[in-house]
């Protein structure tokens, strides 16, 4: 049996301590209560602060539970912040692929589009930020479900959009397995006839998936003659998603 | 064949960025570092130029590493910088004399008030095409010499040097070349904007020794070769950040304009070879100059506080944890609830130029929530844009038909929609928000022949997003009226000492 991780035990103890009594404690008292060195305690508090589980009062310097604990089960990253932090990488992805780029997160059991970059051909297009899409019929949605973004599970109701839409839980499970293996998802005329899409996960701290980044366009541009997405397009999407993840994995602000 | 790239340094007010671009003008890698803001007294803002240089030295290898390239693959380096920020340093040691005084700093307030009444002021305003204001570098140099009398003799001997940030960076990069570019020089009040050289009348007026000034060069052309940070790389361009953004938006023809939304916001309209003087509170400035060519001029509407109001909301009021959360908070309410914020933190710039004004929040009632305040923060940026667009339309006699935007605040969809609504024109964002860096890259690449001409660069511009106006004209008119009444409440707040 693998051993337990001491620092996680200590972090759990800090959280329990802060959830009792007045809920606001200075560093020294936390260290004394747990019989830990101040330096060790400070390291644990700083890490918990970094992930939003603890916050520090700017006047008294006391620690208390952070807002992220109340919102466990929703996305920890504000959607507008996700857009701001992705925008520098979404633009070159559109330039390289020649296709429209979208970023999605989970909201109320669906994909919420939080960012949209037009296909760079200067034709008339309309921003669809705020649009909701089904999880099972889109590349973005498949990524979000496969990696349990915002703790979402597979959708129960599988509506049909085209004759290629995945309609059974079994087929969906197999597809999600494939997404896991490959590290990216596709939807080929599963949502809209003639349109295909590719998407990859955006990860935050600790590897948590906070969103999905993808391109979509005409199936004859996205796919090769075997009806598979072009490898170079898949590589562009995955590289861009990785670049955003790297930025997010660093400091929170 | 190995690929070549262009690298840029964007030395901004809050941070310094180093970006690698490929031959299609696409961002390949980015490294960024914030520097400390010093607020020693109300109205004073300073930077430590030594810290900024250390950041550049760290960012350079970082950006190359992230791109997976070496300095030998860099065709040219372009520099863009916060403008008007003023630094003195010692020629022999290379050490800054105190901190740099930042463009937002208003310590020269009373100096500027007395100078504007002094004999010769009209000539300086005429030659520089700038109003007498705390915003520009010239009065700051005078202030520094007045407050450190021991420096004056040394400045006269050329032992103490003056520079804006691009001058400082080029000095450090090349190991001692003391030069500036025309766009930065055009923000000092010391440049004769017609001859594009230092104005003897202005130097005499401000009492600034010529020996401390850098040589004025075209913006686009090889300045020299770096020996530090990017050893062996040619410096192909230097421009003020707002002029660089105009270049990055490929506004090369007269009549083309852009607005960049960062710490402050700046609307620039290319007026070509023609030097247009504003009668509506805009500045005349140099847009760029290619080596061997004539200068292109621009009209500029400068807004001091836009993104920095969001920062203030985050850091001083602590109502949000990150700047983009302003949109989340603003969307919790349907409108501003009757509340308006006029952020005259450093006085008001265009089109008012009232350095004695200070900020106000008006329309407060017990109904107002932090959501309404967040809306008012975003709306302040839009209404200030409306004021400079009105001035631009009046000066040029033409009506703006679309607004090209860039900068960090363009990630805010609520704000961009509101700007389209209050201007009643479409707002378009190109496929790059870091247009400051892109413009510096374009300019540097042109200088070394990495790109052949301006026309080719236009092919890289594509529309990435567009917001169309939807506001009811009656609502727009009423809201604009409220905004203007709020602005009037900021006037005459500070009194001469
Ligand atoms: N989503 C958003 N909504 C509103 N404001 C935002 C948003 N994201 C960033 N900002 C604001 O935009 C500014 C950052 O934009 P940008 O990075 O273009 O400025 P900057 O180049 O750093 O400015 P400078 O060059 O003066 O340092 C900050 O002031 C920040 O408050
Ligand atoms: Mg900037």
XYZ file of C-alpha atoms and ligand atoms in Angstrom:
782
model
C 0.000 0.000 0.000
C 1.405 3.408 -0.899
C 2.126 5.692 2.048
C 0.197 8.866 2.789
C 1.521 12.313 1.837
C 2.341 14.242 4.977
C 1.985 17.730 3.539
C -1.543 16.969 2.324
C -2.492 15.729 5.798
C -1.141 18.951 7.239
C -3.006 21.041 4.686
C -6.227 19.236 5.632
C -5.509 20.002 9.278
C -5.015 23.701 8.505
C -8.364 23.802 6.670
C -10.156 22.095 9.591
C -8.609 24.549 12.000
C -9.716 27.553 9.950
C -13.236 26.211 9.538
C -13.784 26.252 13.329
C -14.069 29.007 15.931
C -13.724 32.589 14.742
C -12.489 31.386 11.358
C -9.637 33.913 11.383
C -6.220 33.011 12.754
C -2.715 34.453 12.661
C 0.166 32.372 11.338
C 1.737 31.892 14.774
C -1.412 30.453 16.257
C -1.946 28.022 13.389
C 1.649 26.823 13.731
C 1.296 26.444 17.524
C -2.024 24.613 17.305
C -0.618 22.041 14.894
C 2.801 21.935 16.529
C 4.509 22.805 13.243
C 7.432 25.088 12.468
C 6.342 28.561 11.357
C 8.214 28.168 8.064
C 6.438 24.904 7.246
C 3.057 26.352 8.165
C 3.704 29.421 6.057
C 4.555 27.238 3.043
C 1.308 25.300 3.436
C -0.726 28.495 3.815
C 0.890 30.073 0.766
C 0.085 27.020 -1.344
C -3.514 26.951 -0.113
C -3.725 30.670 -0.837
C -2.392 30.089 -4.363
C -5.237 27.649 -5.136
C -7.808 29.918 -3.481
C -8.653 27.666 -0.494
C -7.264 30.183 1.989
C -7.088 33.951 1.915
C -5.186 36.450 4.008
C -6.733 39.612 5.400
C -4.687 42.487 4.025
C -5.017 44.578 7.205
C -4.643 42.077 10.070
C -2.612 39.494 8.152
C -4.911 36.774 9.610
C -5.796 33.734 7.526
C -9.294 32.462 6.763
C -10.983 30.043 4.360
C -10.975 31.273 0.770
C -13.853 31.715 -1.674
C -12.732 28.807 -3.847
C -13.774 26.352 -1.121
C -17.377 27.555 -1.259
C -17.356 27.203 -5.027
C -15.864 23.715 -5.176
C -17.667 21.948 -7.978
C -17.823 25.014 -10.186
C -14.985 26.179 -12.388
C -12.304 27.825 -10.275
C -11.214 30.116 -13.059
C -13.432 33.091 -13.888
C -14.521 32.769 -17.523
C -13.509 36.315 -18.368
C -10.117 35.678 -16.886
C -9.810 32.500 -18.952
C -10.439 34.597 -22.079
C -7.909 37.258 -21.107
C -5.260 34.662 -20.366
C -5.873 32.749 -23.616
C -6.260 35.562 -26.100
C -2.577 35.809 -27.033
C -2.539 32.137 -28.035
C -5.982 31.866 -29.605
C -5.112 34.558 -32.175
C -2.015 32.836 -33.626
C -3.948 29.543 -33.668
C -6.529 31.159 -35.948
C -3.721 32.645 -38.073
C -1.899 29.303 -38.417
C -4.936 27.089 -38.999
C -6.954 29.569 -41.055
C -10.033 28.533 -39.071
C -12.281 30.030 -36.392
C -11.158 29.420 -32.805
C -13.391 28.944 -29.773
C -12.822 28.340 -26.085
C -15.483 26.580 -24.021
C -16.133 25.784 -20.381
C -18.915 23.894 -18.649
C -22.038 25.764 -17.542
C -25.300 24.040 -16.540
C -24.458 20.752 -18.229
C -23.522 22.370 -21.521
C -20.558 23.981 -23.235
C -20.474 27.741 -22.685
C -18.510 29.582 -25.383
C -16.283 32.096 -23.576
C -14.074 33.207 -26.433
C -14.383 33.280 -30.208
C -11.836 34.370 -32.819
C -13.139 34.809 -36.353
C -11.849 32.714 -39.245
C -9.175 35.073 -40.599
C -10.653 35.627 -44.065
C -12.340 38.979 -43.311
C -15.798 37.703 -44.274
C -18.769 38.807 -42.175
C -18.942 36.743 -38.981
C -20.746 37.238 -35.678
C -19.282 36.782 -32.219
C -20.973 33.875 -30.468
C -19.543 34.311 -26.987
C -22.262 33.246 -24.529
C -23.687 30.559 -26.840
C -24.397 27.146 -25.273
C -23.564 23.897 -27.094
C -24.206 20.239 -26.266
C -21.411 18.310 -24.553
C -21.728 15.064 -26.514
C -21.904 16.487 -30.053
C -18.974 18.901 -30.029
C -15.206 18.484 -29.842
C -15.065 21.114 -27.081
C -17.729 19.270 -25.084
C -16.066 15.890 -25.450
C -12.813 17.291 -24.082
C -14.612 18.882 -21.131
C -16.422 15.649 -20.252
C -13.439 13.375 -20.849
C -11.329 15.367 -18.389
C -14.212 16.059 -15.993
C -13.861 19.844 -16.233
C -15.890 21.448 -13.411
C -16.511 17.876 -12.197
C -19.033 17.319 -14.977
C -20.043 13.737 -15.766
C -21.240 12.352 -19.121
C -24.593 13.858 -20.156
C -27.605 11.581 -19.700
C -29.702 12.887 -22.520
C -28.059 12.481 -25.946
C -29.990 14.614 -28.422
C -29.610 13.983 -32.103
C -28.346 16.814 -34.333
C -27.161 14.976 -37.455
C -27.057 11.394 -38.572
C -23.521 11.199 -37.158
C -24.297 12.431 -33.639
C -23.331 9.974 -30.876
C -26.616 8.683 -29.466
C -25.816 5.909 -26.992
C -24.004 6.072 -23.631
C -21.862 3.158 -24.758
C -20.690 4.845 -27.910
C -20.039 8.019 -25.937
C -17.999 6.117 -23.329
C -15.888 4.589 -26.084
C -15.404 7.984 -27.675
C -14.362 9.572 -24.344
C -11.901 6.727 -23.839
C -10.420 7.507 -27.234
C -10.169 11.208 -26.321
C -8.241 10.265 -23.175
C -5.858 8.072 -25.127
C -5.248 10.666 -27.800
C -5.291 13.830 -25.690
C -7.630 15.607 -28.106
C -11.166 15.314 -29.498
C -12.846 15.726 -32.854
C -16.406 16.157 -34.005
C -16.950 15.406 -37.654
C -20.382 16.509 -38.824
C -21.832 15.437 -35.465
C -23.336 18.824 -34.641
C -23.720 20.494 -38.054
C -23.558 18.802 -41.472
C -20.486 19.906 -43.410
C -18.632 21.177 -40.318
C -15.806 19.486 -38.410
C -13.906 20.514 -35.295
C -10.826 19.620 -33.235
C -10.280 20.498 -29.556
C -7.754 19.995 -26.756
C -7.780 20.599 -22.990
C -6.614 23.782 -21.251
C -5.204 22.921 -17.845
C -4.785 25.087 -14.762
C -2.766 24.435 -11.610
C -2.293 20.817 -10.629
C -3.392 19.729 -14.110
C -7.080 20.511 -13.575
C -8.850 21.019 -16.899
C -10.502 24.448 -16.849
C -11.590 24.706 -20.458
C -11.227 23.443 -23.991
C -9.694 25.184 -26.988
C -10.637 24.240 -30.519
C -10.934 25.125 -34.175
C -13.858 24.403 -36.476
C -14.506 24.758 -40.166
C -15.638 23.066 -43.344
C -15.106 19.313 -43.148
C -13.106 19.287 -46.392
C -10.631 21.757 -44.896
C -10.351 20.174 -41.441
C -10.228 16.523 -42.611
C -8.109 14.503 -45.035
C -9.469 12.124 -47.665
C -9.954 9.443 -44.965
C -12.251 11.741 -43.040
C -9.631 12.173 -40.286
C -8.565 15.601 -39.037
C -5.288 16.760 -40.596
C -2.396 15.963 -38.263
C -0.887 19.426 -38.605
C -4.169 21.045 -37.511
C -4.355 18.757 -34.482
C -0.774 19.702 -33.616
C -1.562 23.455 -33.847
C -4.532 23.070 -31.500
C -2.630 20.978 -28.974
C 0.386 23.319 -29.018
C -1.796 26.364 -28.415
C -3.700 24.620 -25.596
C -0.401 23.628 -24.023
C 0.932 27.193 -24.239
C -2.149 28.533 -22.442
C -1.898 25.769 -19.831
C 1.714 26.659 -19.162
C 0.770 30.272 -18.558
C -2.103 29.270 -16.273
C -0.050 26.776 -14.304
C 2.289 29.546 -13.248
C 1.215 32.359 -10.920
C -2.534 32.779 -10.566
C -2.602 36.474 -11.453
C 17.516 26.725 -44.085
C 17.129 27.967 -40.527
C 14.108 30.152 -39.816
C 14.603 33.728 -38.785
C 12.473 35.787 -36.447
C 12.028 39.316 -35.183
C 12.118 40.030 -31.452
C 10.628 43.004 -29.630
C 10.876 44.668 -26.263
C 7.694 46.478 -25.165
C 8.764 48.497 -22.154
C 5.348 49.465 -20.730
C 4.105 51.358 -17.695
C 3.308 48.303 -15.621
C 5.424 45.615 -17.227
C 8.028 44.785 -19.818
C 7.324 42.194 -22.492
C 9.631 40.391 -24.842
C 7.951 38.764 -27.841
C 9.218 36.630 -30.732
C 7.357 36.978 -34.065
C 7.619 34.849 -37.202
C 7.717 36.042 -40.809
C 3.917 36.188 -40.992
C 3.780 38.460 -37.945
C 2.455 35.668 -35.717
C 3.349 35.535 -32.044
C 5.701 32.615 -31.338
C 6.604 33.222 -27.707
C 6.127 35.802 -24.984
C 7.880 36.549 -21.710
C 6.645 39.294 -19.400
C 7.663 40.807 -16.097
C 6.018 43.529 -14.005
C 8.092 46.172 -12.299
C 7.473 48.039 -9.080
C 5.390 51.214 -9.075
C 6.578 53.833 -6.607
C 4.037 56.376 -5.299
C 6.171 58.447 -2.894
C 3.595 61.289 -2.607
C 0.106 61.942 -3.937
C 0.439 62.603 -7.663
C 3.982 61.224 -7.857
C 4.724 58.062 -9.871
C 8.206 56.620 -10.296
C 10.008 53.604 -11.768
C 13.415 52.157 -11.037
C 15.169 52.118 -14.424
C 17.830 49.725 -13.139
C 15.118 47.208 -12.232
C 13.599 47.586 -15.696
C 16.944 46.899 -17.333
C 17.453 43.803 -15.143
C 14.032 42.595 -16.284
C 15.037 43.016 -19.942
C 18.198 41.005 -19.323
C 16.104 38.217 -17.818
C 13.307 38.303 -20.396
C 15.574 38.121 -23.438
C 16.877 34.556 -22.947
C 13.458 33.505 -21.611
C 11.621 34.568 -24.775
C 14.223 32.881 -27.000
C 14.118 29.684 -24.941
C 10.318 29.516 -25.102
C 10.478 29.963 -28.879
C 13.187 27.318 -29.103
C 15.566 29.610 -31.004
C 18.962 31.260 -30.517
C 20.008 34.895 -30.896
C 21.641 34.005 -34.217
C 18.129 33.383 -35.606
C 16.999 36.880 -34.714
C 16.959 39.142 -37.777
C 16.303 42.323 -35.812
C 15.215 43.753 -32.493
C 12.450 46.358 -32.269
C 11.773 48.538 -29.240
C 8.510 50.152 -28.155
C 8.158 51.984 -24.882
C 6.021 53.936 -22.457
C 6.407 57.516 -23.585
C 7.319 60.739 -21.740
C 8.749 58.859 -18.746
C 11.894 60.776 -17.899
C 15.260 59.548 -16.665
C 18.660 61.055 -15.937
C 21.791 58.956 -15.613
C 25.511 59.288 -15.134
C 27.441 58.872 -18.389
C 30.509 57.393 -16.698
C 28.953 54.911 -14.271
C 25.798 54.238 -16.322
C 23.801 54.515 -13.086
C 20.418 56.273 -12.999
C 20.207 59.470 -10.972
C 17.225 58.604 -8.779
C 14.090 57.062 -10.151
C 12.511 57.697 -13.541
C 9.542 60.102 -13.348
C 6.583 58.404 -15.018
C 4.271 60.047 -17.569
C 1.327 60.021 -15.136
C 3.292 62.002 -12.531
C 1.926 65.503 -11.801
C 4.732 66.943 -9.640
C 5.520 69.584 -12.280
C 2.026 71.028 -11.799
C 2.989 74.408 -10.386
C 6.149 74.625 -12.513
C 4.047 74.136 -15.635
C 1.553 76.730 -14.434
C 4.256 79.365 -14.063
C 6.063 78.349 -17.266
C 2.905 78.691 -19.301
C 2.781 82.359 -18.350
C 6.482 82.961 -18.977
C 7.756 84.752 -22.048
C 8.496 82.399 -24.933
C 5.873 79.814 -23.946
C 3.849 80.486 -27.090
C 6.866 79.782 -29.274
C 7.511 76.460 -27.508
C 3.881 75.424 -27.909
C 4.073 76.421 -31.565
C 7.322 74.524 -32.274
C 6.443 71.365 -30.348
C 2.729 71.342 -31.305
C 1.966 70.316 -27.698
C 0.090 72.176 -24.960
C 2.018 73.117 -21.833
C 1.157 70.185 -19.535
C 2.646 67.960 -16.830
C 2.333 65.001 -19.217
C 5.498 65.779 -21.221
C 9.192 65.210 -20.460
C 10.676 68.699 -20.880
C 9.191 70.212 -17.714
C 10.331 67.118 -15.784
C 13.954 67.594 -16.843
C 13.735 71.199 -15.732
C 12.213 70.095 -12.416
C 15.045 67.605 -11.823
C 17.716 70.214 -12.567
C 15.965 72.722 -10.298
C 15.713 70.249 -7.433
C 19.246 68.882 -7.788
C 21.309 72.007 -8.498
C 24.519 69.996 -8.285
C 23.501 68.241 -11.525
C 23.287 71.314 -13.712
C 27.031 71.901 -14.222
C 27.541 68.237 -14.944
C 24.626 68.208 -17.370
C 26.205 71.126 -19.203
C 29.382 69.091 -19.580
C 27.392 66.127 -20.890
C 28.216 64.009 -17.847
C 24.569 63.689 -16.867
C 22.388 62.356 -19.679
C 18.661 62.597 -20.288
C 16.586 59.927 -21.955
C 13.133 58.436 -22.248
C 12.900 54.671 -21.833
C 13.945 53.673 -25.375
C 17.042 55.861 -25.003
C 17.893 54.153 -21.723
C 17.387 50.671 -23.188
C 19.425 51.388 -26.328
C 22.170 52.860 -24.134
C 22.261 49.670 -22.053
C 21.853 47.320 -25.036
C 24.648 48.887 -27.088
C 26.961 49.804 -24.233
C 26.736 53.569 -24.528
C 24.938 54.791 -27.655
C 22.910 57.894 -26.683
C 20.041 58.189 -29.196
C 16.284 58.635 -29.349
C 13.727 58.305 -32.143
C 11.519 61.070 -33.510
C 8.272 59.692 -32.070
C 9.612 59.670 -28.527
C 11.385 62.979 -29.036
C 8.096 64.509 -30.193
C 6.699 63.968 -26.662
C 9.285 66.058 -24.827
C 8.174 69.606 -25.835
C 11.837 70.039 -26.752
C 11.586 68.881 -30.371
C 10.798 71.219 -33.209
C 8.207 69.071 -34.922
C 8.915 70.715 -38.303
C 12.697 70.275 -38.405
C 12.608 67.050 -36.341
C 15.552 68.250 -34.277
C 15.880 69.800 -30.824
C 14.450 73.308 -30.776
C 17.023 75.881 -29.577
C 14.136 78.103 -28.447
C 12.621 75.329 -26.329
C 15.985 74.405 -24.774
C 16.548 78.049 -23.847
C 13.004 78.372 -22.511
C 13.260 75.342 -20.241
C 16.933 75.959 -19.403
C 17.994 72.495 -20.534
C 21.590 72.003 -21.734
C 21.842 70.532 -25.211
C 24.796 68.375 -24.121
C 22.545 66.114 -22.038
C 20.171 65.300 -24.913
C 20.372 62.220 -27.132
C 20.745 62.373 -30.900
C 17.377 62.248 -32.717
C 17.093 59.417 -35.260
C 14.356 58.109 -37.579
C 12.144 55.447 -35.933
C 12.749 52.823 -38.602
C 16.432 52.243 -39.382
C 19.359 50.431 -37.797
C 20.351 52.150 -34.527
C 23.263 49.856 -33.735
C 24.103 46.329 -32.632
C 23.311 44.996 -29.180
C 26.159 43.799 -26.981
C 23.917 42.855 -24.032
C 20.620 40.924 -23.699
C 20.637 40.033 -27.437
C 24.359 40.124 -28.272
C 25.033 40.538 -31.983
C 21.447 41.463 -32.879
C 20.782 44.686 -34.791
C 18.349 47.175 -33.267
C 16.140 47.994 -36.251
C 13.540 50.298 -34.748
C 12.377 52.293 -31.764
C 8.978 53.948 -31.388
C 6.727 55.205 -28.646
C 4.264 52.432 -27.742
C 1.217 54.209 -29.185
C 2.945 54.989 -32.452
C 4.096 51.360 -32.561
C 0.492 50.200 -32.164
C -0.570 52.447 -35.065
C 2.154 50.760 -37.118
C 1.122 47.295 -35.903
C -2.454 47.974 -36.972
C -0.956 48.795 -40.412
C -2.478 52.297 -40.341
C 0.077 53.483 -42.899
C -2.237 55.737 -44.931
C -3.664 59.137 -44.006
C -7.127 58.754 -42.492
C -6.409 55.404 -40.809
C -6.822 55.291 -37.033
C -6.657 52.952 -34.038
C -7.275 53.046 -30.307
C -5.124 51.022 -27.885
C -6.656 50.085 -24.524
C -4.007 49.490 -21.845
C -3.077 51.400 -18.678
C -4.328 54.507 -20.478
C -5.935 54.615 -23.918
C -4.729 56.425 -26.983
C -6.529 57.124 -30.242
C -4.137 57.964 -33.086
C -5.103 59.089 -36.582
C -2.463 59.025 -39.317
C -2.450 62.399 -41.119
C 0.454 61.490 -43.455
C 2.992 64.142 -44.427
C 0.577 66.848 -43.302
C 1.052 68.305 -39.851
C -2.465 68.981 -38.578
C -2.964 71.251 -35.561
C -5.938 70.429 -33.428
C -8.442 73.023 -32.408
C -10.313 70.508 -30.252
C -7.801 69.418 -27.641
C -5.875 66.726 -29.510
C -2.095 66.492 -29.786
C -0.013 66.618 -32.940
C 2.677 63.989 -32.860
C 5.098 62.125 -35.142
C 3.643 58.758 -36.219
C 6.897 57.354 -37.584
C 9.809 58.139 -39.843
C 11.611 55.625 -42.042
C 15.350 56.260 -42.474
C 15.856 58.551 -45.468
C 12.162 59.364 -45.711
C 9.889 62.160 -44.514
C 7.995 61.926 -41.223
C 4.394 60.785 -41.111
C 2.365 62.746 -38.563
C -0.634 61.840 -36.431
C -3.356 63.428 -34.383
C -3.653 61.880 -30.944
C -6.379 61.740 -28.324
C -4.667 60.716 -25.076
C -6.700 59.321 -22.170
C -4.649 58.940 -18.998
C -6.718 56.469 -16.986
C -8.623 53.492 -18.406
C -7.123 50.074 -17.603
C -5.491 51.621 -14.558
C -8.975 52.374 -13.199
C -9.627 48.629 -13.332
C -6.305 48.061 -11.554
C -7.332 50.590 -8.898
C -10.646 48.751 -8.453
C -8.673 45.534 -7.982
C -5.700 46.686 -5.898
C -6.961 49.666 -3.894
C -10.656 48.817 -3.424
C -10.063 45.036 -3.563
C -13.518 44.427 -5.021
C -12.172 41.957 -7.593
C -9.227 39.551 -7.580
C -8.147 39.988 -11.211
C -8.774 42.659 -13.865
C -11.006 40.486 -16.114
C -13.362 39.856 -13.176
C -14.550 43.434 -13.645
C -16.667 42.098 -16.525
C -18.091 39.274 -14.415
C -19.024 41.748 -11.681
C -20.422 44.292 -14.145
C -22.665 41.625 -15.671
C -24.381 41.057 -12.313
C -26.400 44.226 -13.032
C -28.215 45.488 -16.132
C -27.008 49.087 -16.106
C -24.983 51.638 -14.133
C -27.869 52.420 -11.741
C -27.228 56.130 -12.295
C -23.607 56.001 -11.139
C -20.648 57.537 -13.046
C -16.927 57.465 -12.278
C -14.662 60.074 -13.854
C -11.085 58.926 -13.228
C -9.266 62.267 -13.344
C -6.476 60.782 -11.199
C -3.745 62.748 -13.026
C -6.048 65.546 -14.076
C -7.845 65.147 -17.387
C -5.975 64.743 -20.662
C -7.649 65.031 -24.075
C -9.752 66.861 -24.946
C -9.792 68.930 -21.722
C -6.142 69.230 -20.552
C -7.174 70.166 -17.012
C -4.329 69.198 -14.697
C -6.171 70.608 -11.648
C -9.117 68.208 -12.086
C -9.441 65.182 -9.770
C -11.604 62.078 -9.922
C -15.243 61.833 -8.813
C -17.904 59.181 -8.296
C -21.336 60.749 -8.769
C -24.918 59.545 -8.619
C -24.439 57.514 -5.447
C -27.616 56.306 -3.759
C -28.243 53.425 -1.386
C -29.347 51.435 -4.455
C -25.770 51.305 -5.841
C -23.949 47.962 -5.539
C -20.396 47.015 -6.421
C -21.852 45.678 -9.685
C -22.962 49.202 -10.628
C -19.535 50.540 -9.706
C -17.919 47.911 -11.948
C -20.174 49.047 -14.800
C -19.270 52.662 -14.177
C -15.564 51.710 -14.295
C -15.968 50.139 -17.745
C -18.286 52.856 -19.030
C -15.737 55.527 -18.085
C -13.372 54.077 -20.694
C -16.091 54.139 -23.348
C -17.222 57.713 -22.672
C -13.665 58.985 -22.644
C -13.226 57.320 -26.042
C -16.367 59.066 -27.257
C -14.937 62.441 -26.251
C -11.694 61.973 -28.170
C -13.515 60.553 -31.213
C -15.780 63.612 -31.251
C -12.697 65.828 -31.129
C -11.041 63.843 -33.927
C -14.126 64.092 -36.124
C -14.311 67.828 -35.536
C -10.599 68.344 -36.320
C -10.474 66.165 -39.414
C -13.885 67.121 -40.757
C -14.482 63.409 -41.388
C -16.592 60.982 -39.413
C -14.913 57.865 -38.117
C -16.726 54.885 -39.659
C -15.154 52.014 -37.705
C -12.824 51.928 -34.725
C -9.814 49.592 -34.819
C -8.906 48.530 -31.287
C -6.162 46.573 -29.530
C -4.582 46.165 -26.081
C -5.425 44.119 -22.992
C -8.855 45.639 -22.385
C -10.131 44.391 -25.769
C -10.549 40.985 -24.104
C -13.520 42.571 -22.331
C -16.605 41.905 -24.471
C -18.944 43.998 -22.351
C -16.625 46.991 -22.704
C -16.113 46.543 -26.454
C -19.870 46.308 -27.009
C -20.404 49.424 -24.924
C -17.793 51.328 -26.936
C -19.563 50.353 -30.180
C -22.831 51.478 -28.593
C -21.660 54.909 -27.434
C -19.701 55.661 -30.636
C -22.453 54.265 -32.858
C -19.842 52.665 -35.141
C -18.554 49.070 -35.441
C -15.545 48.244 -33.277
C -13.063 45.754 -34.780
C -10.197 43.898 -33.186
C -7.394 42.483 -35.389
C -5.844 39.056 -34.999
C -3.299 40.358 -32.474
C -3.865 42.363 -29.336
C -0.155 42.918 -28.724
C -0.042 45.406 -31.593
C 2.468 47.577 -29.750
C 4.997 44.770 -30.055
C 3.819 43.814 -33.522
C 4.391 47.375 -34.748
C 7.887 47.433 -33.276
C 8.532 44.085 -34.992
C 7.246 45.327 -38.345
C 9.375 48.459 -38.099
C 12.539 46.558 -37.127
C 11.951 43.899 -39.789
C 11.531 46.559 -42.479
C 14.748 48.261 -41.406
C 16.847 45.146 -42.040
C 14.985 43.915 -45.126
C 13.307 40.996 -43.309
C 10.081 42.348 -44.808
C 10.228 44.193 -48.124
C 7.557 46.873 -47.801
C 4.526 48.242 -45.987
C 2.031 46.795 -48.463
C 3.086 43.220 -47.719
C 2.466 43.793 -44.007
C -1.100 44.865 -44.680
C -1.808 41.309 -45.855
C -1.264 40.113 -42.289
C -4.116 42.214 -40.882
C -7.310 40.215 -40.338
C -10.445 40.857 -38.387
C -10.591 38.668 -35.261
C -13.733 40.117 -33.683
C -16.343 42.772 -34.319
C -18.933 44.493 -32.134
C -21.865 46.310 -33.762
C -23.790 49.174 -32.149
C -27.215 48.329 -30.760
C -27.957 51.187 -28.338
C -31.119 53.247 -28.639
C -30.070 56.761 -29.767
C -32.175 58.408 -27.053
C -30.452 56.366 -24.342
C -27.053 57.185 -25.839
C -27.779 60.908 -25.838
C -29.099 60.906 -22.280
C -26.173 58.886 -20.941
C -23.634 61.089 -22.724
C -25.292 64.121 -21.158
C -24.945 62.560 -17.708
C -21.307 61.740 -18.359
C -20.508 65.312 -19.367
C -22.167 66.690 -16.269
C -20.090 64.259 -14.209
C -16.908 65.485 -15.960
C -17.715 69.091 -15.066
C -17.746 68.105 -11.406
C -14.026 67.192 -11.572
C -12.857 70.668 -12.635
C -11.007 73.067 -10.319
C -10.683 70.511 -7.545
C -7.031 71.130 -6.668
C -6.079 74.706 -5.877
C -2.736 76.339 -6.637
C -0.566 76.169 -3.505
N -10.885 41.769 -19.187
C -10.526 43.015 -18.843
N -11.437 43.964 -18.620
C -11.079 45.216 -18.315
N -9.810 45.607 -18.177
C -8.854 44.704 -18.379
C -9.145 43.362 -18.714
N -7.987 42.692 -18.857
C -7.013 43.581 -18.623
N -7.516 44.786 -18.327
C -6.783 46.023 -18.042
O -5.959 46.248 -19.161
C -4.680 46.685 -18.765
C -3.653 45.756 -19.349
O -3.663 45.917 -20.742
P -2.309 45.884 -21.516
O -1.588 44.655 -21.157
O -2.570 46.151 -22.943
O -1.658 47.170 -20.868
P -0.139 47.388 -20.732
O 0.471 47.271 -22.082
O 0.387 46.514 -19.645
O -0.028 48.821 -20.253
P 1.358 49.499 -20.162
O 2.028 49.356 -21.472
O 0.975 50.900 -19.882
O 2.096 48.815 -19.057
C -4.643 46.684 -17.261
O -4.734 48.023 -16.817
C -5.878 45.900 -16.851
O -6.486 46.474 -15.736
Mg 1.562 48.653 -23.254
